[in-house]
Each structure stands twice: as C-alpha cells, then as structure tokens.
Short mmCIF file of C-alpha atoms in Angstrom, two decimals:
data_model
loop_
_atom_site.label_atom_id
_atom_site.label_comp_id
_atom_site.label_asym_id
_atom_site.label_seq_id
_atom_site.Cartn_x
_atom_site.Cartn_y
_atom_site.Cartn_z
CA MET A 6 0.00 0.00 0.00
CA THR A 7 1.60 3.33 -1.12
CA PRO A 8 1.81 5.90 1.72
CA ARG A 9 -0.29 9.00 1.23
CA THR A 10 1.40 12.44 1.37
CA PRO A 11 -0.62 15.00 3.35
CA GLN A 12 -2.15 17.75 1.21
CA TYR A 13 -1.76 21.28 2.39
CA PRO A 14 -3.60 24.42 1.08
CA THR A 15 -1.77 26.29 -1.58
CA ALA A 16 -0.33 29.57 -0.32
CA ASP A 17 -1.59 32.77 -1.87
CA THR A 18 1.65 34.59 -2.67
CA ALA A 19 -0.10 37.84 -3.36
CA ALA A 20 -1.37 38.05 0.19
CA ILE A 21 1.93 37.16 1.83
CA ALA A 22 4.33 39.91 2.81
CA ARG A 23 7.66 39.59 1.21
CA VAL A 24 10.72 39.30 3.35
CA THR A 25 13.32 41.80 2.29
CA PRO A 26 16.84 41.47 3.54
CA ALA A 27 17.68 44.14 6.11
CA PRO A 28 21.03 45.79 6.20
CA VAL A 29 23.50 44.04 8.40
CA ASP A 30 25.96 45.91 10.42
CA ASP A 31 29.43 44.42 10.24
CA ALA A 32 29.73 44.86 13.98
CA THR A 33 26.65 42.89 14.77
CA ALA A 34 27.02 39.31 15.95
CA VAL A 35 24.27 38.01 13.70
CA ARG A 36 24.73 36.75 10.20
CA ARG A 37 22.25 35.59 7.67
CA LEU A 38 21.77 31.92 6.96
CA PRO A 39 22.30 30.84 3.39
CA GLU A 40 19.14 29.91 1.62
CA ARG A 41 18.38 26.15 1.45
CA PRO A 42 16.85 24.61 -1.63
CA ALA A 43 13.15 25.20 -1.83
CA ASP A 44 11.89 21.61 -2.02
CA ASN A 45 8.83 20.26 -0.26
CA GLU A 46 10.79 18.22 2.35
CA ALA A 47 13.75 20.64 3.10
CA THR A 48 11.77 23.63 4.46
CA ALA A 49 12.42 25.83 7.51
CA VAL A 50 9.59 24.05 9.25
CA ARG A 51 9.55 20.34 8.31
CA GLY A 52 6.60 19.30 6.31
CA MET A 53 5.64 22.96 5.31
CA PRO A 54 6.15 24.07 1.69
CA VAL A 55 8.06 27.26 0.81
CA ALA A 56 7.41 29.25 -2.36
CA ALA A 57 10.17 31.11 -4.12
CA GLU A 58 9.42 34.55 -5.51
CA PRO A 59 11.05 35.93 -8.62
CA ASP A 60 13.14 38.35 -6.61
CA GLY A 61 14.67 35.45 -4.63
CA THR A 62 12.50 35.85 -1.53
CA SER A 63 11.39 32.59 0.13
CA VAL A 64 7.74 32.59 1.06
CA ILE A 65 6.55 30.41 3.99
CA GLY A 66 3.14 28.84 3.98
CA THR A 67 0.30 30.75 5.48
CA SER A 68 0.13 28.54 8.49
CA LEU A 69 3.47 29.86 9.67
CA ILE A 70 3.05 33.62 8.89
CA GLY A 71 1.59 34.53 12.25
CA ALA A 72 4.39 32.89 14.19
CA VAL A 73 7.39 34.40 12.35
CA ASP A 74 8.12 38.17 12.00
CA ARG A 75 9.88 39.37 8.98
CA GLY A 76 13.58 39.72 9.43
CA GLU A 77 13.66 37.53 12.59
CA VAL A 78 14.71 34.18 11.09
CA THR A 79 18.27 34.36 12.35
CA GLU A 80 20.79 32.26 14.25
CA GLU A 81 23.51 33.13 16.67
CA ILE A 82 27.03 32.57 15.51
CA SER A 83 28.39 29.30 16.80
CA PRO A 84 31.80 27.78 16.65
CA HIS A 85 30.55 25.33 13.97
CA PRO A 86 29.54 26.23 10.45
CA ILE A 87 25.96 27.16 9.95
CA GLY A 88 23.73 24.06 9.30
CA VAL A 89 26.39 21.52 10.59
CA GLU A 90 26.08 19.80 13.95
CA ALA A 91 29.01 18.86 16.20
CA ASP A 92 28.89 15.21 15.03
CA GLY A 93 29.12 16.25 11.39
CA SER A 94 25.44 15.66 10.58
CA ASP A 95 23.49 18.44 8.81
CA GLU A 96 20.09 16.77 9.10
CA ASP A 97 18.68 19.19 11.74
CA ALA A 98 20.14 22.43 10.39
CA GLU A 99 17.26 23.03 8.05
CA ILE A 100 16.29 26.58 9.03
CA GLU A 101 14.69 28.93 6.60
CA GLN A 102 16.97 31.71 5.29
CA ASP A 103 15.88 35.31 5.12
CA ALA A 104 18.67 36.08 2.59
CA PRO A 105 17.06 35.34 -0.75
CA GLU A 106 18.95 33.77 -3.59
CA PRO A 107 18.06 33.80 -7.22
CA VAL A 108 15.28 31.48 -8.29
CA GLU A 109 17.60 29.75 -10.73
CA ALA A 110 19.86 28.63 -7.89
CA ALA A 111 16.89 27.19 -6.03
CA VAL A 112 15.78 25.32 -9.12
CA ASP A 113 19.29 23.91 -9.61
CA ASP A 114 19.43 22.73 -6.02
CA ALA A 115 16.02 21.10 -6.43
CA ASP A 116 17.30 19.33 -9.51
CA GLU A 117 20.30 18.02 -7.57
CA LEU A 118 18.16 16.79 -4.68
CA GLY A 119 15.55 15.07 -6.91
CA PRO A 120 17.52 11.83 -7.53
CA ARG A 121 18.42 11.59 -3.90
CA ARG A 122 14.79 11.93 -2.87
CA LYS A 123 13.83 9.27 -5.42
CA ARG A 124 16.42 6.93 -3.97
CA ARG A 125 15.01 7.48 -0.48
CA GLN A 126 11.48 6.84 -1.76
CA ALA A 127 12.68 3.65 -3.49
CA LYS A 128 14.36 2.42 -0.29
CA SER A 129 11.22 3.25 1.73
CA MET A 130 9.05 1.33 -0.74
CA GLY A 131 11.50 -1.65 -0.59
CA ARG A 132 11.31 -1.73 3.20
CA ARG A 133 7.50 -1.74 3.03
CA LEU A 134 7.37 -4.57 0.48
CA ALA A 135 10.05 -6.74 2.19
CA PRO A 136 7.61 -8.49 4.67
CA LEU A 137 5.31 -9.39 1.79
CA ALA A 138 8.19 -10.91 -0.14
CA VAL A 139 9.32 -12.93 2.89
CA GLY A 140 5.77 -14.16 3.50
CA ALA A 141 5.38 -15.21 -0.12
CA ALA A 142 8.68 -17.15 0.07
CA VAL A 143 7.62 -18.93 3.29
CA MET A 144 4.28 -19.86 1.69
CA LEU A 145 6.03 -21.30 -1.39
CA VAL A 146 8.45 -23.40 0.71
CA ALA A 147 5.67 -24.73 2.98
CA THR A 148 3.52 -25.67 -0.03
CA SER A 149 6.40 -27.52 -1.69
CA VAL A 150 7.27 -29.48 1.48
CA ALA A 151 3.64 -30.49 2.06
CA THR A 152 3.36 -31.66 -1.55
CA PHE A 153 6.51 -33.85 -1.55
CA ILE A 154 6.06 -35.54 1.84
CA GLN A 155 2.46 -36.61 1.16
CA PRO A 156 2.14 -40.45 0.45
CA ALA A 157 1.85 -41.18 -3.25
CA ASP A 158 -0.97 -43.75 -2.91
CA GLN A 159 -3.38 -41.37 -1.26
CA ASP A 160 -5.37 -38.47 -2.67
CA GLN A 161 -3.26 -35.35 -2.85
CA VAL A 162 -4.35 -32.79 -0.29
CA ALA A 163 -3.39 -29.16 -0.83
CA ALA A 164 -1.00 -27.65 1.66
CA PRO A 165 -2.53 -25.24 4.15
CA ASP A 166 -3.36 -21.91 2.52
CA LEU A 167 -0.66 -19.96 4.33
CA SER A 168 -0.76 -17.17 1.75
CA SER A 169 -4.33 -16.32 2.65
CA GLN A 170 -3.04 -14.81 5.88
CA PHE A 171 -0.86 -12.40 3.91
CA VAL A 172 -2.13 -11.73 0.39
CA ASN A 173 -5.28 -13.85 0.29
CA ALA A 174 -3.95 -15.73 -2.73
CA PRO A 175 -5.28 -19.23 -3.57
CA ALA A 176 -2.90 -22.18 -3.14
CA ASP A 177 -1.31 -23.73 -6.19
CA ASP A 178 -2.81 -26.91 -7.57
CA PRO A 179 -0.99 -30.05 -6.34
CA PRO A 180 1.26 -31.69 -8.91
CA VAL A 181 -0.22 -34.59 -10.82
CA VAL A 182 1.69 -37.84 -10.36
CA ALA A 183 1.48 -40.15 -13.31
CA ASP A 184 0.82 -43.84 -12.73
CA VAL A 185 4.06 -45.73 -13.18
CA PRO A 186 3.70 -49.47 -13.85
CA PRO A 187 5.69 -51.70 -11.46
CA PRO A 188 8.94 -53.09 -12.82
CA VAL A 189 8.71 -56.50 -14.41
CA VAL A 190 10.58 -59.07 -12.31
CA PRO A 191 11.75 -62.08 -14.30
CA GLN A 192 10.33 -65.36 -13.07
CA LEU A 193 13.15 -67.73 -12.20
CA PRO A 194 12.51 -71.47 -11.98
CA ALA A 195 12.40 -72.82 -8.46
CA PRO A 196 15.58 -74.71 -7.52
CA GLU A 197 15.23 -78.44 -7.59
CA VAL A 198 15.25 -80.00 -4.15
CA PRO A 199 16.75 -83.46 -4.04
CA ALA A 200 14.25 -86.06 -3.02
CA VAL A 201 14.75 -87.30 0.48
CA ALA A 202 13.86 -90.83 1.25
CA PRO A 203 11.25 -91.01 3.99
CA VAL A 204 12.66 -92.06 7.29
CA GLU A 205 10.82 -94.98 8.71
CA GLU A 206 9.91 -94.34 12.25
CA ALA A 207 10.92 -97.02 14.62
CA ALA A 208 8.04 -98.89 16.13
CA PRO A 209 7.39 -97.59 19.61
CA GLU A 210 8.59 -99.86 22.30
CA PRO A 211 5.78 -101.41 24.27
CA ALA A 212 5.22 -99.83 27.60
CA PRO A 213 6.69 -101.94 30.34
CA GLU A 214 4.24 -103.69 32.55
CA PRO A 215 3.90 -102.14 35.96
CA ALA A 216 6.39 -103.54 38.39
CA LYS A 217 4.90 -105.78 40.95
CA PRO A 218 4.72 -104.53 44.48
CA ALA A 219 7.89 -105.03 46.46
CA ARG A 220 7.66 -108.14 48.61
CA ASN A 221 9.73 -109.44 51.40
CA GLU A 222 11.49 -112.42 49.84
CA GLY A 223 12.14 -113.83 53.26
CA THR A 224 15.09 -116.14 53.71
CA THR A 225 16.35 -117.95 50.67
CA ALA A 226 18.69 -120.92 50.57
CA ALA A 227 20.68 -119.18 47.82
CA ASN A 228 21.48 -116.23 50.05
CA LYS A 229 22.13 -118.41 53.01
CA PHE A 230 24.59 -120.70 51.24
CA GLY A 231 25.94 -118.35 48.59
CA TRP A 232 24.74 -120.09 45.45
CA LYS A 233 25.85 -118.68 42.09
CA LEU A 234 22.97 -117.52 39.87
CA VAL A 235 22.91 -118.55 36.17
CA GLU A 236 19.23 -118.16 35.05
CA ARG A 237 16.17 -116.37 36.35
CA ASP A 238 12.65 -115.15 35.58
CA GLU A 239 10.98 -112.54 37.80
CA PHE A 240 7.83 -112.38 35.57
CA ASP A 241 7.98 -108.58 35.43
CA ASN A 242 7.53 -108.55 31.62
CA GLY A 243 5.58 -111.70 30.92
CA LEU A 244 7.18 -115.08 30.47
CA GLY A 245 10.92 -115.02 30.09
CA PRO A 246 12.77 -116.62 27.16
CA GLY A 247 13.89 -119.66 29.13
CA TRP A 248 10.54 -121.40 29.05
CA ALA A 249 9.37 -123.97 26.53
CA ASN A 250 5.79 -123.87 25.29
CA ALA A 251 3.03 -124.41 27.79
CA TYR A 252 1.56 -127.91 27.87
CA ASP A 253 -1.12 -128.76 25.39
CA GLY A 254 -2.51 -132.30 25.79
CA GLU A 255 -4.11 -134.75 28.20
CA GLY A 256 -3.79 -134.26 31.93
CA HIS A 257 -2.11 -136.32 34.61
CA ASN A 258 -2.84 -140.06 34.02
CA GLY A 259 -5.27 -138.98 31.32
CA ASN A 260 -7.45 -136.95 33.69
CA GLY A 261 -8.73 -133.71 32.23
CA ARG A 262 -6.57 -131.65 29.85
CA ARG A 263 -3.58 -129.36 30.07
CA VAL A 264 -4.13 -126.31 27.85
CA PRO A 265 -1.95 -123.19 27.26
CA GLU A 266 -4.83 -120.84 28.09
CA LYS A 267 -4.57 -121.86 31.74
CA VAL A 268 -1.01 -120.42 32.00
CA THR A 269 -0.77 -116.63 32.35
CA VAL A 270 1.35 -113.88 33.90
CA GLU A 271 -0.51 -111.40 36.09
CA ASP A 272 0.90 -108.58 38.22
CA GLY A 273 4.41 -110.01 37.99
CA ASN A 274 3.39 -113.53 38.91
CA LEU A 275 3.10 -116.79 36.99
CA VAL A 276 -0.48 -118.03 37.42
CA ILE A 277 -1.80 -121.53 36.58
CA ARG A 278 -5.50 -122.28 36.96
CA GLY A 279 -7.78 -125.34 36.95
CA ASP A 280 -11.49 -125.13 36.12
CA GLU A 281 -14.57 -127.15 37.05
CA ASP A 282 -14.04 -129.50 34.09
CA GLY A 283 -10.62 -130.65 35.25
CA ASP A 284 -8.80 -128.63 32.59
CA THR A 285 -5.60 -127.18 33.89
CA GLY A 286 -2.09 -126.16 32.77
CA GLY A 287 1.65 -126.59 33.15
CA ILE A 288 4.97 -125.21 31.81
CA ALA A 289 8.57 -126.45 31.72
CA TRP A 290 12.01 -124.80 31.55
CA ASP A 291 13.62 -125.52 28.22
CA ASP A 292 17.18 -126.49 29.21
CA GLY A 293 18.08 -129.41 31.46
CA GLN A 294 21.27 -130.02 33.40
CA GLU A 295 23.03 -132.61 35.56
CA TYR A 296 23.39 -131.27 39.05
CA GLY A 297 22.44 -127.80 40.09
CA ARG A 298 20.23 -125.80 42.43
CA TRP A 299 16.71 -124.41 41.86
CA GLU A 300 14.67 -122.07 44.07
CA LEU A 301 11.11 -120.73 43.59
CA ARG A 302 8.91 -118.47 45.68
CA ALA A 303 5.27 -119.67 45.53
CA ARG A 304 1.96 -119.81 47.29
CA PHE A 305 -1.07 -122.11 46.88
CA PRO A 306 -4.42 -120.53 47.70
CA LYS A 307 -6.95 -122.75 49.37
CA GLY A 308 -9.00 -124.57 46.77
CA ASP A 309 -10.27 -127.98 45.75
CA LYS A 310 -8.31 -130.96 47.09
CA GLN A 311 -8.57 -132.63 43.67
CA TYR A 312 -6.01 -130.11 42.32
CA HIS A 313 -2.37 -130.68 43.22
CA PRO A 314 0.15 -127.85 42.81
CA VAL A 315 3.63 -129.34 42.06
CA LEU A 316 7.21 -127.92 41.77
CA LEU A 317 9.47 -130.66 40.37
CA LEU A 318 12.49 -131.80 38.32
CA TRP A 319 11.64 -133.99 35.31
CA PRO A 320 14.05 -136.10 33.24
CA SER A 321 15.04 -134.27 30.04
CA ALA A 322 15.26 -137.66 28.28
CA GLU A 323 11.53 -138.17 29.00
CA ASN A 324 12.34 -141.70 30.24
CA TRP A 325 10.13 -141.84 33.31
CA PRO A 326 10.23 -143.77 35.66
CA VAL A 327 13.79 -144.93 34.89
CA GLY A 328 14.95 -141.34 34.54
CA GLY A 329 13.59 -140.53 37.99
CA GLU A 330 11.48 -137.64 39.37
CA VAL A 331 12.14 -135.09 42.15
CA ASP A 332 8.96 -133.45 43.57
CA PHE A 333 10.52 -130.91 46.01
CA ALA A 334 7.11 -129.27 46.79
CA GLU A 335 3.80 -131.09 46.29
CA THR A 336 0.44 -130.73 48.03
CA ASN A 337 -3.26 -130.47 47.39
CA SER A 338 -5.07 -127.17 47.48
CA ASP A 339 -7.00 -128.13 50.61
CA ALA A 340 -4.01 -129.36 52.64
CA ASP A 341 -2.14 -127.77 55.53
CA ASP A 342 1.20 -129.35 54.74
CA VAL A 343 3.66 -129.88 51.90
CA MET A 344 5.45 -133.12 50.85
CA PHE A 345 8.78 -134.04 49.20
CA PHE A 346 8.71 -137.12 46.84
CA LEU A 347 11.84 -138.72 45.35
CA HIS A 348 11.00 -141.25 42.56
CA TYR A 349 13.66 -143.63 41.24
CA GLY A 350 14.11 -146.99 39.41
CA LYS A 351 12.06 -148.75 36.78
CA ASP A 352 9.53 -149.77 39.41
CA ASN A 353 8.85 -146.16 40.41
CA ASN A 354 10.16 -146.52 43.91
CA GLN A 355 9.66 -143.51 46.21
CA VAL A 356 10.94 -141.90 49.39
CA PHE A 357 9.17 -138.87 50.88
CA ASP A 358 8.82 -136.47 53.78
CA ARG A 359 6.13 -134.10 55.05
CA LYS A 360 6.19 -130.64 56.65
CA GLN A 361 3.38 -128.69 58.27
CA ILE A 362 3.08 -125.26 56.68
CA ASP A 363 0.50 -122.72 55.65
CA ILE A 364 0.66 -123.25 51.92
CA THR A 365 -1.58 -120.24 51.23
CA GLN A 366 1.34 -117.91 52.21
CA TRP A 367 4.49 -117.08 50.27
CA HIS A 368 7.37 -119.50 50.87
CA ASN A 369 10.74 -120.13 49.25
CA TYR A 370 11.01 -123.74 48.02
CA ALA A 371 14.48 -124.97 46.94
CA VAL A 372 16.22 -128.21 45.89
CA GLU A 373 19.96 -128.89 45.68
CA TRP A 374 21.30 -131.78 43.53
CA VAL A 375 24.99 -132.55 43.74
CA ASP A 376 26.99 -135.72 43.16
CA GLY A 377 25.59 -138.34 45.58
CA ARG A 378 23.10 -136.03 47.38
CA ILE A 379 19.66 -134.42 47.01
CA THR A 380 18.48 -131.90 49.67
CA GLY A 381 15.19 -129.97 50.06
CA TYR A 382 14.82 -126.46 51.70
CA ILE A 383 11.89 -124.30 52.77
CA ASP A 384 12.77 -120.68 53.57
CA GLY A 385 16.45 -121.63 53.78
CA GLU A 386 15.88 -124.51 56.19
CA LYS A 387 16.68 -128.10 55.22
CA TRP A 388 13.74 -130.45 55.64
CA PHE A 389 14.55 -133.39 53.28
CA GLU A 390 17.78 -135.10 52.20
CA SER A 391 18.89 -138.34 50.43
CA THR A 392 22.43 -139.61 49.87
CA ASP A 393 21.57 -143.04 48.46
CA ASP A 394 23.28 -143.48 45.08
CA ASP A 395 20.48 -145.78 43.89
CA GLN A 396 18.00 -142.91 44.35
CA MET A 397 20.01 -140.40 42.33
CA PRO A 398 18.70 -139.47 38.84
CA PRO A 399 20.68 -141.12 36.03
CA GLY A 400 20.69 -138.07 33.67
CA ASP A 401 19.85 -134.40 33.08
CA MET A 402 16.80 -132.90 34.73
CA HIS A 403 14.79 -129.72 34.03
CA LEU A 404 12.39 -127.60 36.09
CA THR A 405 8.61 -128.02 35.70
CA VAL A 406 5.68 -126.10 37.27
CA GLN A 407 2.21 -127.59 36.94
CA LEU A 408 -1.24 -127.97 38.49
CA ASP A 409 -2.37 -131.62 38.26
CA TYR A 410 -5.94 -132.94 38.41
CA PHE A 411 -6.65 -136.00 40.60
CA PRO A 412 -10.38 -136.73 40.30
CA ASP A 413 -11.88 -138.05 43.52
CA ASP A 414 -15.35 -136.76 44.37
CA GLY A 415 -17.33 -135.07 41.63
CA ASP A 416 -16.49 -132.01 39.59
CA PRO A 417 -13.64 -129.90 41.04
CA GLU A 418 -13.92 -126.32 42.17
CA PRO A 419 -11.83 -123.76 40.30
CA THR A 420 -8.36 -123.53 41.84
CA GLU A 421 -5.10 -121.63 41.15
CA MET A 422 -1.44 -121.37 42.12
CA TYR A 423 1.09 -118.46 42.02
CA VAL A 424 4.86 -118.26 41.47
CA ASP A 425 6.73 -115.00 42.20
CA PHE A 426 10.16 -115.87 40.78
CA VAL A 427 12.25 -118.72 39.39
CA ARG A 428 16.07 -118.74 39.92
CA ILE A 429 18.51 -121.36 38.73
CA TYR A 430 22.04 -121.71 40.15
CA GLU A 431 25.10 -123.78 39.39
#
C-alpha cells in the first residue's frame, strides 16, 4: 500500500508579505543563513512548503506567517559552520533563510536533490514490500514441502493456505503424479530340491508292565549258602525266554486236559488255573542239566483238594520212571502241609517227607542236587535229604511247574497257584 502524502492548502503569494533582507551591520554578531533549496521536504519548518518569488525571496506557507516576524529568522554565531552539527550531521540544520537567492539557484538545487529523494522513496518502498516478499517465500516453501512428503498412494491434499493470511492468494494446484507401472521381475525357476527318502519311524517300544509290588522275599537258601545264579525269571515282563511252550494235551494219568490258556502272567506272577471241568495247565524250563540248584517263591491258595500244585524236576530224556522224578514241593489245594517225593528206578520206587506249613502264604522252596546227594529247603531250612546213590537221577533234569488234576469226588472247584520268581544256580 503506497503511503499517502498529506495535502496542504496552496499559499496565496499575493497576500503574503515579502521578506526583504535588512542591512547588516558588520559589527553585529548576527549573520544571515544561506538559503536552502526550496523543495517540499527541506523547508524551515519540516513538512511545510516554501514558495520562491522571482526576486529570490522565500515565502513560507500561510500557516506559519503569524508565528514568524519578517527579518527575525536568524541564528547566533556558533563555533561550527551554519547548518552543521558537532557530530558532522546536517540533518537538523534546516532553518529557513531570510537572505534570498536567485530562483535559478533554487531550481538547480532542487534538480540536484531530486535523484536523492527518489532513492530514499525507493528504499522506503523496498522496506514496506520486504515483509510481503518474505511471507510469499515462506508460503512457497511450505507448499512444496507439504506436496513432496504426502504419500503417493493417497489423494493429494493441498497444503494449508498460508498465503491467505498475507495476500489472500489461492494455493497452487498439487502436482499430478502419473501412474508408473511396477517393474517386471523375471520369473526364475524354483531350484530343484533333491528327493529325500522317507525315514521310517521305529516302532514304539511297548510300555513296560507295571512292576509288581515289592515283597519281602524272606530267607532264601541261595542267600544263606551263597549259590551262584545262572538263570532267572521274575515275571515282570511276561514269560521269560527260558521257558518252553506251555503244555497242550491230556492231563495227569489222562485226567482232564492241560491247555496253554490256563497259564498266564498277572501282576508279575506266573499263574496256573484249573477249572470245574478238570482242565488245567503246566509249563517247563527248556534247558536241562546234571546237578544244580533251583529255588522258587510260591503260594497255593486254598482250593479244591482234587487239584495238586507241584514244583518238580523232570528227566530231560523223558524216560520216566527210569529217569527218575524229584517233587521238592507237592500238596493239594486243601491241605495244611507240603510233601517231598523222590522217585527212582524202573519200578517207580519212592521216598518222601512231610512238613506242616501254611501253603496259602508265600514261601521259598528250593532243591539242591549234587553228586551223591539231594536236599530240600523251605525258607532256607533243610527239611529233606537223600544220599543213596540208587535214588540219584541217572541223567539231566529240568524244572517243571504244573497244576495236576486228581479226580476223587465229583467235579472240582476252580483252583489256582502263584509263582513270584524262578532262579537257577550252578
């Protein structure tokens, strides 16, 4: 906005008294000021125009006539030149002169001051327009930054109209971004993966059967006499590998039948059962030997007296009765004692012994066969012995466990026997 110069009323020169220079006495201490150029800004009173008359008299505007008497615009002599301050500045020494100069000189001075005044006006206009230029530059920078940082995949939003606060100019349209197709990526063939042969998973091992409850084995002959163990079966995982197949055929003396189904392993025990039809079971150790020691822990629950639980050594040559027979624990399921039978010779001769015992409880039954002697033990105590050479078995013997049926009085009641472990020593 261009500043407005105040308008003043034009002075009527005809009505203004002319100022004529008065004679100056050389002795007086007052001298006349030289006349300043008669331009609108360099007047005696700032901002008031001065008119120049043809005779060289400066005329002051009418607003100043009443305050200034003719011939009184003077200045005392000072040590400095007229119109120059002590600091060398002549800005404030603009006092109207009463000594007129020719009009031509005033016009020349005005011509000399014109370019300078124009330069001042140009500088003043530049200072006024500088804030607008700075504001326009800030607006341009802010608009550019807002345009470039905006995501490309969203609608372009114009930057805030900062210019409206200064020049009320509309914001520039956002640049149009052309759609650029994505680069073509060559499709490479997938690398060949060598075939891997499937790994066959090993068959899961069967879960072990629960261990049987710990039992007090009591006193054993093996521990008492220090026998050396060579074979055993604790029945913790079914039947051990030392057994031959369970019997499958007719029963004792042709009574009833011996069938494999009657031989099982339950809770860590070998179990043999007899039913009401006289069918029962039995099982034998596979290997036989001459001389040795055998010990079993067993119990015989009370049952039918027609069933006889038997722990014995049988001739491996199957040549009974010549091959002999050693029954080191035999009873019936209704008895309160146990018997030892030693069979020998072709006539089936026998020697025996009997011991009172609660057969329904766990006991350790053992037999020892050495050269010229056979001895029986119950819970580590000797209760039978023979040293007769004629009664000794002539060949190898093997262990047998069986439940025999001796019919006597009608159909038998179901009966069973249990064996906790089998141990074979040298």
